[in-house]
């Protein structure tokens, strides 16, 4: 199985490679990752110049800055192969494949990367934004279990899903939710990350915070963003809050208490707590940057 990233992917900002001012802003932003976009955000006549801007940006990335993915055009498009080769040469952390329909699209990109001796750390992320991608999520998850496939993140493309299916984009996303949940489930089956789709209205930050909370409740690892104003709400929503940290600490402390040594199930404040909750609590504390004392999970 692929290795889960050491860094979180709470806030993942799209930056059009054709937008010089936006690219220049990235160094000052506190997002966990950026997606330098060569695809939907770049007009056909600007594709070649955007590819050159991407090269310069990725080559000049500061060390310790955000994780960088490059979203290329589909390999079947006139720009896809040149994009893939340019991205591979620029050495981002990941290449994001748009309009993925099934495992063949990942394997084609793998073959092209292997032919250029791309390092094994160069990851592939997959946009899940077509009806066939949703239908093929199970097969994509199976493929992702093989580290050689490089696939380590599903990215929900909600605007394209709305366009391709005709569902209405209601504020509560009720018609998209079944597909979003399927993305999360299949990411978990594969042991990879899942990122929620974008919120288009970057001026309504209250609505955006609600959508972040919803994505977090659905189990997503983070959210894709279109505007710097969305970074802080996403970081907040996808970080454990103070109450969750306190609860997790209480669970870890209870299992570490001498009177509970060797017990598989205990009670805290009238609630049943099992060792699976201890594992969950330890994961949450690790996400909050607080590993805490380890208790032997095999015990009891
Ligand atoms: N990344 C980095 N910086 C960004 C940014 C982004 N995605 N979006 C806006 N900014 C910058 C702007 O350049 C501007 O900085 P400046 O004053 O130094 O020029 C500042 O943030 C404020 O921007 P604002 O005026 O509020 O918005 P805008 O009109 O410049 O841009 C969009 C609005 C929607 C065009 C722009 O946010 C954007 O292109 N987003 C990404 C779209 C995308 O990639 N879509 C594909 C995936 S869905
Ligand atoms: Mg798209």
Coordinates of N, CA, C and O and ligand atoms in Angstrom, one line a residue, residues 39-40 71 98-99 127 129 157 160, ligand 2:
X39 N -4.8 22.8 -16.9 CA -6.0 22.3 -17.6 C -7.1 23.3 -17.6 O -7.0 24.4 -18.3
X40 N -8.2 23.1 -16.8 CA -9.4 23.8 -17.0 C -9.3 25.3 -16.8 O -10.0 26.1 -17.4
X71 N -1.4 19.9 -12.4 CA -2.5 19.3 -13.1 C -2.3 19.5 -14.6 O -2.3 20.6 -15.1
X98 N -6.4 14.7 -15.0 CA -7.8 15.1 -15.0 C -8.6 14.1 -15.8 O -8.1 13.2 -16.5
X99 N -9.9 14.2 -15.7 CA -10.9 13.4 -16.5 C -10.5 11.9 -16.5 O -10.7 11.3 -17.6
X127 N -8.2 13.0 -10.7 CA -9.4 13.7 -10.6 C -10.6 12.7 -10.7 O -10.6 11.9 -11.7
X129 N -14.1 12.9 -11.6 CA -15.0 14.0 -12.1 C -15.8 13.6 -13.3 O -16.5 14.4 -13.8
X157 N -13.8 16.2 -8.4 CA -14.0 17.3 -9.3 C -15.5 17.6 -9.4 O -16.2 17.1 -10.3
X160 N -17.2 19.4 -12.6 CA -17.3 18.6 -13.8 C -18.4 17.5 -13.6 O -19.1 17.1 -14.5
Ligands
LIG2 MG1 -12.4 19.4 -14.0

